[in-house]
Tab-separated table of C-alpha atoms and ligand atoms in Angstrom:
chain	number	residue	atom	x	y	z
W	20	MET	CA	24.448	32.766	54.509
W	21	ARG	CA	26.144	34.346	57.571
W	22	LEU	CA	29.120	36.955	57.438
W	23	ASN	CA	32.213	34.871	56.338
W	24	PRO	CA	35.359	37.283	57.058
W	25	LYS	CA	37.579	34.455	55.698
W	26	ARG	CA	35.941	34.666	52.590
W	27	THR	CA	37.074	38.495	52.119
W	28	VAL	CA	40.679	37.723	53.187
W	29	ALA	CA	40.614	34.584	50.414
W	30	GLU	CA	39.106	37.077	47.833
W	31	LEU	CA	41.980	39.375	48.548
W	32	LYS	CA	44.581	36.799	47.919
W	33	GLU	CA	42.385	35.946	44.808
W	34	LEU	CA	42.652	39.469	43.556
W	35	ARG	CA	46.353	39.796	44.343
W	36	ALA	CA	47.013	36.645	42.379
W	37	LEU	CA	45.077	38.171	39.623
W	38	THR	CA	46.328	41.756	39.304
W	39	ALA	CA	49.921	41.391	41.237
W	40	ASP	CA	53.667	40.867	40.150
W	41	GLU	CA	56.689	40.470	41.847
W	42	ASN	CA	57.000	43.949	42.375
W	43	GLY	CA	53.065	44.221	44.096
W	44	ALA	CA	49.896	45.136	42.864
W	45	GLN	CA	49.372	46.985	39.586
W	46	ARG	CA	45.780	47.973	39.371
W	47	VAL	CA	46.581	51.413	38.220
W	48	ALA	CA	43.269	53.052	37.242
W	49	TRP	CA	42.328	53.227	33.731
W	50	THR	CA	44.937	50.613	32.643
W	51	ASP	CA	43.898	46.899	31.365
W	52	THR	CA	45.009	45.395	34.934
W	53	TRP	CA	42.608	47.742	36.579
W	54	LEU	CA	39.825	46.904	34.104
W	55	LYS	CA	40.633	43.013	34.583
W	56	ALA	CA	40.143	43.808	38.599
W	57	ARG	CA	37.099	45.335	37.834
W	58	GLU	CA	35.675	42.309	35.611
W	59	TRP	CA	36.701	40.106	38.365
W	60	PHE	CA	34.645	42.020	40.819
W	61	ALA	CA	31.686	42.222	38.620
W	62	ARG	CA	31.672	38.307	38.343
W	63	LYS	CA	31.173	38.086	42.310
W	64	VAL	CA	28.674	40.697	42.030
W	65	LYS	CA	26.697	38.806	39.404
W	66	ALA	CA	25.961	35.910	42.093
W	67	LEU	CA	23.645	38.219	43.820
W	68	ALA	CA	20.597	39.588	43.057
W	69	VAL	CA	21.711	43.212	42.577
W	70	GLU	CA	22.096	46.023	40.226
W	71	GLN	CA	25.036	47.289	39.096
W	72	HIS	CA	25.883	50.080	37.021
W	73	PHE	CA	28.880	52.677	36.135
W	74	ASP	CA	28.027	56.311	36.599
W	75	ALA	CA	29.659	59.255	34.377
W	76	ALA	CA	32.704	59.094	35.941
W	77	GLY	CA	33.351	55.525	36.025
W	78	ASN	CA	32.486	54.717	39.260
W	79	SER	CA	30.981	51.437	39.656
W	80	TRP	CA	27.487	51.076	41.655
W	81	VAL	CA	26.178	48.019	43.274
W	82	THR	CA	22.818	48.409	44.461
W	83	LEU	CA	20.398	46.409	46.939
W	84	PRO	CA	17.145	47.983	46.745
W	85	GLY	CA	15.532	48.169	50.136
W	86	ALA	CA	11.937	48.728	51.700
W	87	SER	CA	13.188	52.285	51.988
W	88	GLU	CA	14.997	54.261	49.165
W	89	LYS	CA	17.092	56.090	51.669
W	90	SER	CA	20.393	54.533	50.838
W	91	LEU	CA	23.551	53.681	52.953
W	92	LEU	CA	26.679	53.732	50.871
W	93	ILE	CA	29.838	51.598	51.592
W	94	GLY	CA	32.676	52.425	49.470
W	95	GLY	CA	36.320	51.480	48.580
W	96	HIS	CA	38.527	51.585	45.488
W	97	LEU	CA	40.057	48.765	43.176
W	98	ASP	CA	42.807	50.990	41.957
W	99	SER	CA	46.266	50.771	43.498
W	100	VAL	CA	49.366	52.592	42.966
W	101	PRO	CA	51.887	51.168	40.968
W	102	ASN	CA	53.875	48.497	42.941
W	103	GLY	CA	51.023	49.030	45.366
W	104	GLY	CA	49.893	46.535	48.197
W	105	TRP	CA	47.246	44.163	48.503
W	106	LEU	CA	45.033	45.880	50.866
W	107	ASP	CA	44.890	49.661	50.048
W	108	GLY	CA	41.447	50.244	48.736
W	109	ALA	CA	40.613	46.438	48.189
W	110	LEU	CA	39.981	45.698	51.323
W	111	ASP	CA	37.217	48.030	51.734
W	112	GLU	CA	35.599	46.998	48.714
W	113	LEU	CA	35.850	43.346	49.380
W	114	ALA	CA	34.522	43.717	53.133
W	115	GLY	CA	31.891	45.933	51.678
W	116	LEU	CA	30.753	43.126	49.360
W	117	GLU	CA	31.015	40.542	52.300
W	118	VAL	CA	28.208	43.023	54.465
W	119	LEU	CA	26.276	42.811	51.399
W	120	ARG	CA	26.143	39.429	51.021
W	121	ARG	CA	24.917	39.118	54.841
W	122	ILE	CA	22.421	41.958	54.388
W	123	ALA	CA	20.777	40.209	51.071
W	124	SER	CA	20.760	36.870	52.491
W	125	GLU	CA	19.414	38.126	56.175
W	126	PHE	CA	16.643	40.375	54.719
W	127	GLN	CA	15.664	37.662	51.584
W	128	GLY	CA	17.142	40.641	49.280
W	129	ARG	CA	14.925	43.550	50.687
W	130	PRO	CA	16.560	45.231	53.789
W	131	PRO	CA	14.518	47.827	55.319
W	132	VAL	CA	17.043	50.596	53.581
W	133	THR	CA	18.757	50.228	50.390
W	134	ILE	CA	22.267	49.133	50.449
W	135	ARG	CA	24.808	50.387	47.923
W	136	LEU	CA	28.364	49.440	47.336
W	137	VAL	CA	30.740	51.448	45.604
W	138	ASP	CA	34.030	51.376	44.098
W	139	TRP	CA	35.492	54.826	43.288
W	140	ALA	CA	37.109	55.443	40.149
W	141	ASP	CA	40.897	56.422	40.471
W	142	GLU	CA	41.250	57.120	44.089
W	143	GLU	CA	45.283	57.191	43.892
W	144	GLY	CA	45.836	59.473	41.243
W	145	ALA	CA	48.844	57.503	40.539
W	146	ARG	CA	48.989	58.021	36.726
W	147	PHE	CA	47.920	61.684	36.196
W	148	GLY	CA	48.687	63.046	39.459
W	149	ARG	CA	44.968	63.611	40.308
W	150	SER	CA	43.775	62.093	43.448
W	151	LEU	CA	40.061	61.507	44.346
W	152	LEU	CA	39.120	61.735	40.655
W	153	GLY	CA	35.696	59.455	40.665
W	154	SER	CA	34.503	60.740	44.083
W	155	SER	CA	35.025	64.267	43.513
W	156	ALA	CA	32.932	63.868	40.477
W	157	PHE	CA	30.234	62.438	42.544
W	158	ALA	CA	30.941	65.161	45.337
W	159	GLY	CA	30.872	68.208	42.706
W	160	THR	CA	34.001	69.415	43.815
W	161	HIS	CA	35.982	68.240	40.536
W	162	SER	CA	36.830	70.985	37.803
W	163	ILE	CA	36.995	69.546	34.382
W	164	GLU	CA	39.248	72.401	33.094
W	165	ALA	CA	41.888	71.509	35.593
W	166	ASP	CA	42.153	68.217	34.787
W	167	ARG	CA	41.325	67.778	31.155
W	168	GLY	CA	44.483	68.556	29.989
W	169	ARG	CA	46.678	66.189	32.710
W	170	THR	CA	49.159	63.653	30.987
W	171	ASP	CA	50.816	60.772	32.155
W	172	ARG	CA	54.562	59.921	31.827
W	173	ASP	CA	54.144	58.678	28.285
W	174	GLY	CA	52.160	61.736	27.484
W	175	VAL	CA	48.623	60.037	27.264
W	176	LYS	CA	45.836	62.726	27.754
W	177	LEU	CA	43.974	61.889	31.223
W	178	GLU	CA	40.809	62.554	28.785
W	179	ASP	CA	41.921	60.069	26.210
W	180	ALA	CA	42.730	57.436	28.752
W	181	LEU	CA	38.957	57.795	30.250
W	182	ARG	CA	37.491	57.644	26.677
W	183	ARG	CA	39.249	54.486	26.503
W	184	CYS	CA	37.605	53.127	29.410
W	185	GLY	CA	34.055	54.334	28.217
W	186	VAL	CA	34.097	57.990	30.834
W	187	GLU	CA	34.022	60.935	28.886
W	188	ILE	CA	35.351	63.531	31.046
W	189	ASP	CA	32.571	66.332	30.035
W	190	LYS	CA	30.021	64.332	31.605
W	191	PHE	CA	31.475	64.096	34.687
W	192	PRO	CA	28.802	66.367	36.601
W	193	ASP	CA	26.273	63.694	35.904
W	194	ALA	CA	27.736	61.460	38.512
W	195	GLN	CA	26.683	63.622	40.921
W	196	LYS	CA	22.970	62.276	40.715
W	197	GLU	CA	24.300	59.022	42.452
W	198	GLN	CA	23.905	61.321	45.644
W	199	LYS	CA	19.908	61.076	45.348
W	200	ASN	CA	18.876	59.363	48.455
W	201	SER	CA	22.225	58.791	50.173
W	202	ALA	CA	21.997	58.882	53.942
W	203	ALA	CA	25.322	58.061	55.244
W	204	TYR	CA	28.760	56.701	53.901
W	205	LEU	CA	30.988	54.090	55.463
W	206	GLU	CA	34.456	52.874	54.524
W	207	LEU	CA	36.772	50.893	56.168
W	208	HIS	CA	40.578	51.274	55.283
W	209	ILE	CA	44.013	50.096	56.470
W	210	GLU	CA	45.341	52.881	58.562
W	211	GLN	CA	48.812	53.234	56.327
W	212	GLY	CA	50.389	54.859	59.312
W	213	PRO	CA	52.031	53.043	62.599
W	214	VAL	CA	49.670	54.531	65.352
W	215	LEU	CA	47.018	51.750	65.750
W	216	GLU	CA	50.079	49.194	66.024
W	217	ARG	CA	52.266	51.195	68.466
W	218	ILE	CA	49.362	51.457	71.116
W	219	GLY	CA	48.713	47.520	70.189
W	220	LEU	CA	44.812	47.749	68.648
W	221	PRO	CA	43.727	46.252	65.809
W	222	LEU	CA	40.955	48.991	65.063
W	223	GLY	CA	40.530	52.561	64.991
W	224	VAL	CA	37.586	55.132	64.631
W	225	VAL	CA	38.520	58.200	62.253
W	226	LEU	CA	37.746	61.590	63.314
W	227	GLY	CA	37.921	63.031	59.885
W	228	THR	CA	40.499	63.780	57.103
W	229	LYS	CA	43.209	66.524	58.119
W	230	GLY	CA	43.547	69.917	56.205
W	231	VAL	CA	46.605	70.790	54.676
W	232	GLU	CA	48.574	74.113	53.771
W	233	ARG	CA	51.247	73.537	51.548
W	234	HIS	CA	53.908	76.067	50.439
W	235	ILE	CA	57.348	77.273	48.834
W	236	ILE	CA	59.075	79.306	51.116
W	237	THR	CA	62.012	81.442	49.332
W	238	PHE	CA	64.564	82.852	51.685
W	239	HIS	CA	66.794	85.298	49.981
W	240	GLY	CA	70.690	86.183	50.840
W	241	GLN	CA	73.442	86.610	48.914
W	242	GLU	CA	75.451	84.493	46.623
W	243	ALA	CA	79.242	84.891	48.063
W	244	HIS	CA	82.408	83.223	47.794
W	245	SER	CA	82.978	80.471	50.744
W	246	GLY	CA	86.498	81.321	50.930
W	247	SER	CA	86.548	84.868	51.260
W	248	THR	CA	83.450	85.826	52.857
W	249	PRO	CA	84.082	86.200	56.611
W	250	MET	CA	81.198	84.603	58.798
W	251	ASN	CA	79.921	87.286	60.032
W	252	ALA	CA	79.576	89.088	56.743
W	253	ARG	CA	77.503	86.271	55.393
W	254	ARG	CA	73.839	86.458	54.204
W	255	ASP	CA	73.211	82.432	53.877
W	256	ALA	CA	69.726	81.736	53.134
W	257	LEU	CA	70.148	77.760	53.644
W	258	ALA	CA	70.969	78.996	57.563
W	259	ALA	CA	67.892	80.506	57.538
W	260	ALA	CA	65.776	77.969	55.895
W	261	ALA	CA	67.613	75.281	58.142
W	262	LYS	CA	66.773	77.021	61.478
W	263	LEU	CA	63.037	76.878	60.370
W	264	ALA	CA	63.433	73.186	59.269
W	265	LEU	CA	63.775	72.643	62.936
W	266	GLU	CA	61.241	75.319	64.074
W	267	ILE	CA	58.273	73.688	62.653
W	268	ARG	CA	58.812	70.664	64.453
W	269	THR	CA	58.280	72.670	67.525
W	270	ILE	CA	55.375	74.163	66.226
W	271	ALA	CA	53.736	70.791	65.343
W	272	LYS	CA	54.707	69.207	68.792
W	273	LYS	CA	52.424	71.800	70.359
W	274	HIS	CA	49.495	69.942	69.199
W	275	GLU	CA	48.626	66.116	69.674
W	276	ASP	CA	47.909	65.072	65.885
W	277	ALA	CA	49.576	67.778	64.179
W	278	VAL	CA	52.354	67.205	61.404
W	279	CYS	CA	54.617	69.376	59.500
W	280	THR	CA	57.097	68.714	57.008
W	281	MET	CA	59.886	70.202	55.230
W	282	GLY	CA	60.054	67.738	52.568
W	283	SER	CA	62.206	69.612	50.157
W	284	VAL	CA	65.339	72.053	50.475
W	285	LYS	CA	66.837	73.417	47.066
W	286	THR	CA	69.850	75.819	47.134
W	287	PHE	CA	71.093	78.125	44.403
W	288	PRO	CA	73.596	78.379	43.438
W	289	GLY	CA	73.911	74.755	44.898
W	290	ILE	CA	77.791	74.365	44.620
W	291	VAL	CA	80.240	73.831	47.627
W	292	THR	CA	82.092	76.803	46.926
W	293	ALA	CA	79.443	79.560	47.282
W	294	VAL	CA	77.532	80.490	50.355
W	295	VAL	CA	73.769	80.080	49.615
W	296	GLY	CA	72.244	82.929	47.857
W	297	ARG	CA	68.631	81.398	47.653
W	298	CYS	CA	66.972	78.689	49.334
W	299	GLU	CA	63.507	77.260	48.048
W	300	ALA	CA	61.929	74.893	51.033
W	301	ALA	CA	58.539	73.083	50.332
W	302	LEU	CA	56.486	72.910	53.594
W	303	ASP	CA	53.199	70.588	54.386
W	304	GLN	CA	51.112	71.435	57.526
W	305	ARG	CA	48.095	69.405	58.775
W	306	ASP	CA	45.797	68.724	61.623
W	307	LEU	CA	42.048	68.015	61.640
W	308	ASP	CA	41.437	71.344	63.625
W	309	ALA	CA	41.199	74.547	61.070
W	310	GLY	CA	42.072	76.900	63.935
W	311	VAL	CA	45.106	74.554	64.821
W	312	LEU	CA	46.197	74.825	61.217
W	313	ALA	CA	45.945	78.240	60.903
W	314	GLN	CA	47.988	78.949	63.916
W	315	MET	CA	50.771	76.599	63.175
W	316	TYR	CA	50.560	78.305	59.289
W	317	ARG	CA	51.077	81.770	61.318
W	318	GLU	CA	53.440	80.550	63.520
W	319	ALA	CA	55.699	79.153	60.490
W	320	GLN	CA	55.502	82.492	58.865
W	321	GLU	CA	56.474	84.437	62.045
W	322	ALA	CA	59.316	82.163	62.453
W	323	SER	CA	60.402	82.648	58.916
W	324	HIS	CA	60.569	86.103	59.235
W	325	ARG	CA	62.546	86.061	62.461
W	326	PHE	CA	65.104	83.794	61.140
W	327	ALA	CA	65.368	85.632	57.919
W	328	ALA	CA	66.156	88.518	59.996
W	329	GLU	CA	68.710	86.730	62.075
W	330	GLU	CA	70.398	85.955	58.807
W	331	ASN	CA	70.394	88.988	57.265
W	332	CYS	CA	68.456	87.505	54.651
W	333	THR	CA	64.738	88.230	53.264
W	334	VAL	CA	61.901	85.462	52.712
W	335	SER	CA	58.543	85.240	50.453
W	336	TRP	CA	55.928	82.638	50.818
W	337	SER	CA	53.655	81.303	47.720
W	338	ARG	CA	51.128	78.524	48.676
W	339	LEU	CA	51.201	75.440	46.531
W	340	TRP	CA	47.622	74.090	47.679
W	341	ASN	CA	45.374	73.589	50.632
W	342	ILE	CA	42.159	72.164	51.606
W	343	GLU	CA	40.140	72.408	54.403
W	344	PRO	CA	39.764	69.917	57.309
W	345	VAL	CA	37.002	67.526	56.842
W	346	PRO	CA	35.499	66.212	60.129
W	347	PHE	CA	32.907	63.096	60.111
W	348	HIS	CA	29.682	62.895	61.097
W	349	PRO	CA	29.451	62.865	65.300
W	350	ARG	CA	26.799	60.560	65.695
W	351	LEU	CA	28.562	58.054	63.020
W	352	VAL	CA	31.760	58.654	65.023
W	353	GLU	CA	29.706	57.300	68.065
W	354	LEU	CA	28.070	54.054	66.358
W	355	CYS	CA	31.473	53.257	64.642
W	356	GLU	CA	33.412	53.468	68.098
W	357	GLU	CA	30.564	51.122	69.624
W	358	ALA	CA	30.860	48.649	66.651
W	359	VAL	CA	34.801	48.463	67.155
W	360	ARG	CA	34.368	48.317	70.850
W	361	GLU	CA	32.195	45.307	70.208
W	362	THR	CA	34.602	43.435	68.083
W	363	SER	CA	37.626	44.046	69.481
W	364	GLY	CA	37.434	45.203	72.945
W	365	SER	CA	38.664	48.992	73.136
W	366	SER	CA	38.944	51.476	70.386
W	367	HIS	CA	40.885	54.346	69.353
W	368	ARG	CA	40.005	57.964	67.996
W	369	MET	CA	42.512	59.155	65.551
W	370	PRO	CA	42.099	61.879	62.524
W	371	SER	CA	43.628	60.607	58.943
W	372	GLY	CA	46.489	62.247	57.384
W	373	PRO	CA	46.130	60.916	54.045
W	374	LEU	CA	42.827	61.725	52.205
W	375	HIS	CA	40.397	59.385	51.342
W	376	ASP	CA	37.072	59.058	48.744
W	377	ALA	CA	35.426	59.467	52.416
W	378	ALA	CA	36.480	63.032	52.579
W	379	GLU	CA	34.895	64.059	49.302
W	380	VAL	CA	31.594	62.287	49.924
W	381	SER	CA	31.492	64.063	53.563
W	382	ARG	CA	32.050	67.390	51.592
W	383	ALA	CA	29.186	66.518	49.619
W	384	GLY	CA	26.862	66.735	52.880
W	385	ILE	CA	26.458	63.285	53.261
W	386	PRO	CA	27.067	62.004	56.888
W	387	THR	CA	30.268	59.797	56.971
W	388	VAL	CA	32.378	58.140	58.863
W	389	MET	CA	35.779	55.859	58.399
W	390	MET	CA	37.226	52.716	60.449
W	391	PHE	CA	41.240	51.972	60.139
W	392	VAL	CA	42.430	48.556	60.696
W	393	GLN	CA	46.106	48.542	61.902
W	394	SER	CA	48.674	48.232	59.369
W	395	LEU	CA	52.078	46.118	60.112
W	396	LYS	CA	55.119	48.720	60.444
W	397	GLY	CA	52.407	51.457	59.168
W	398	ILE	CA	53.932	51.224	55.348
W	399	SER	CA	51.499	51.231	52.554
W	400	HIS	CA	51.916	52.057	48.683
W	401	ASN	CA	54.597	49.431	49.087
W	402	LYS	CA	54.318	45.619	47.953
W	403	ILE	CA	55.442	44.663	51.671
W	404	GLU	CA	52.017	46.860	53.029
W	405	ASP	CA	50.270	44.094	55.185
W	406	THR	CA	47.885	43.604	58.118
W	407	LYS	CA	47.296	40.462	60.177
W	408	GLU	CA	44.500	38.083	58.683
W	409	GLU	CA	42.999	38.090	62.056
W	410	HIS	CA	42.645	41.803	62.367
W	411	LEU	CA	41.579	41.776	58.482
W	412	GLU	CA	38.447	39.333	59.678
W	413	MET	CA	37.811	41.598	62.964
W	414	SER	CA	37.400	44.654	60.632
W	415	VAL	CA	35.170	42.905	58.651
W	416	VAL	CA	33.108	41.982	61.324
W	417	ALA	CA	33.284	45.821	62.810
W	418	LEU	CA	32.304	46.857	59.424
W	419	ASP	CA	29.500	44.636	59.318
W	420	ARG	CA	28.292	45.597	63.169
W	421	LEU	CA	28.537	49.282	61.868
W	422	THR	CA	26.234	48.739	59.019
W	423	SER	CA	23.430	47.303	61.136
W	424	LYS	CA	23.802	50.017	63.571
W	425	THR	CA	23.882	52.712	60.587
W	426	MET	CA	20.762	50.800	59.069
W	427	GLU	CA	19.082	51.646	62.276
W	428	LEU	CA	19.961	55.225	62.385
W	429	ILE	CA	18.625	55.820	58.524
W	430	GLN	CA	15.302	54.211	59.767
W	431	ASN	CA	14.939	55.990	62.920
W	432	GLN	CA	16.533	59.397	62.323
W	433	PHE	CA	17.903	60.154	58.792
R	24	LIG	ZN1	43.138	53.663	49.855
């Protein structure tokens, strides 16, 4: 049986018909629709001579044992956000299935290295606000206590929603057993951004996932009457924040792939008849290079103090969240570039702004790389998310090539 990328596209449509409504994909993790998607996937897998089981965190593992126990992992996620797209996560998983079929057939069921296809549980974190749940359990970077008490919009506890699907949160650490013999991890994903479309390339190589610094910056001034307070006597906290909102763009633009966003600004008292006495701004900064990220953070801090002084205000910072950049494996990045070039002529190296399960696998010390396929208009997490079918087919071919190259690498070196 030869690789059949058209079958992947047909199966993606089949899954869409099964799990989407007029608002988009509804495969939210730990819901009945998600379970239905997983059952559908299990039926596809049954046609192959492979072993399938769920680990302690609800990740699904399909294993095709090879001559060597060293394993090549291919991953994706069948869960979606509510009203999501048809490709996010599902493309990775179904392309992986097609590659698995090709390898099982070519090597009469026994490839030189073991091939494992994983469907990560709850990548999106859409219901409980905790992304990368299954893959972080696998990686051992997960904190049970931090997540146990999370609730969804209806007050259902995360712990109880998982139990309904046969998963006990206290057993999560057992999922780390699946790391055994893992030699490499590959993940194909839609880009979810506009870069590849802008440069006119179907496929790109992902260098890693960007680190994130996320802070609340509070400017303190003085509430005052907007009629009686002369302009030169004001201590306007919003004026200082507004200067910073523009400055972070200058700070980010010094670096090719860096991004800085002030996504939220709250003013107090927040009425039209008062000068703003207090302003809370939320800042998100990202880059693949830890040094660049640290520099941008420092520069934003310095600028905030400068603007606070100019407006006769004071400023304080509090960190909401941060994560280190996760660079992917240099040799696998090279192989991925080869695979992309052989498939579509030329390649582009790029960091990923969004986090992916691949970042957790890489944090577990397993050599990892990701491949991106172009997203039309860069839109994702939306029912209009789309990619040209010819590009989807190319991405299956490129993933297949990358898999062959990685199998060879595992045999010879890892
Ligand atoms: Zn995804």
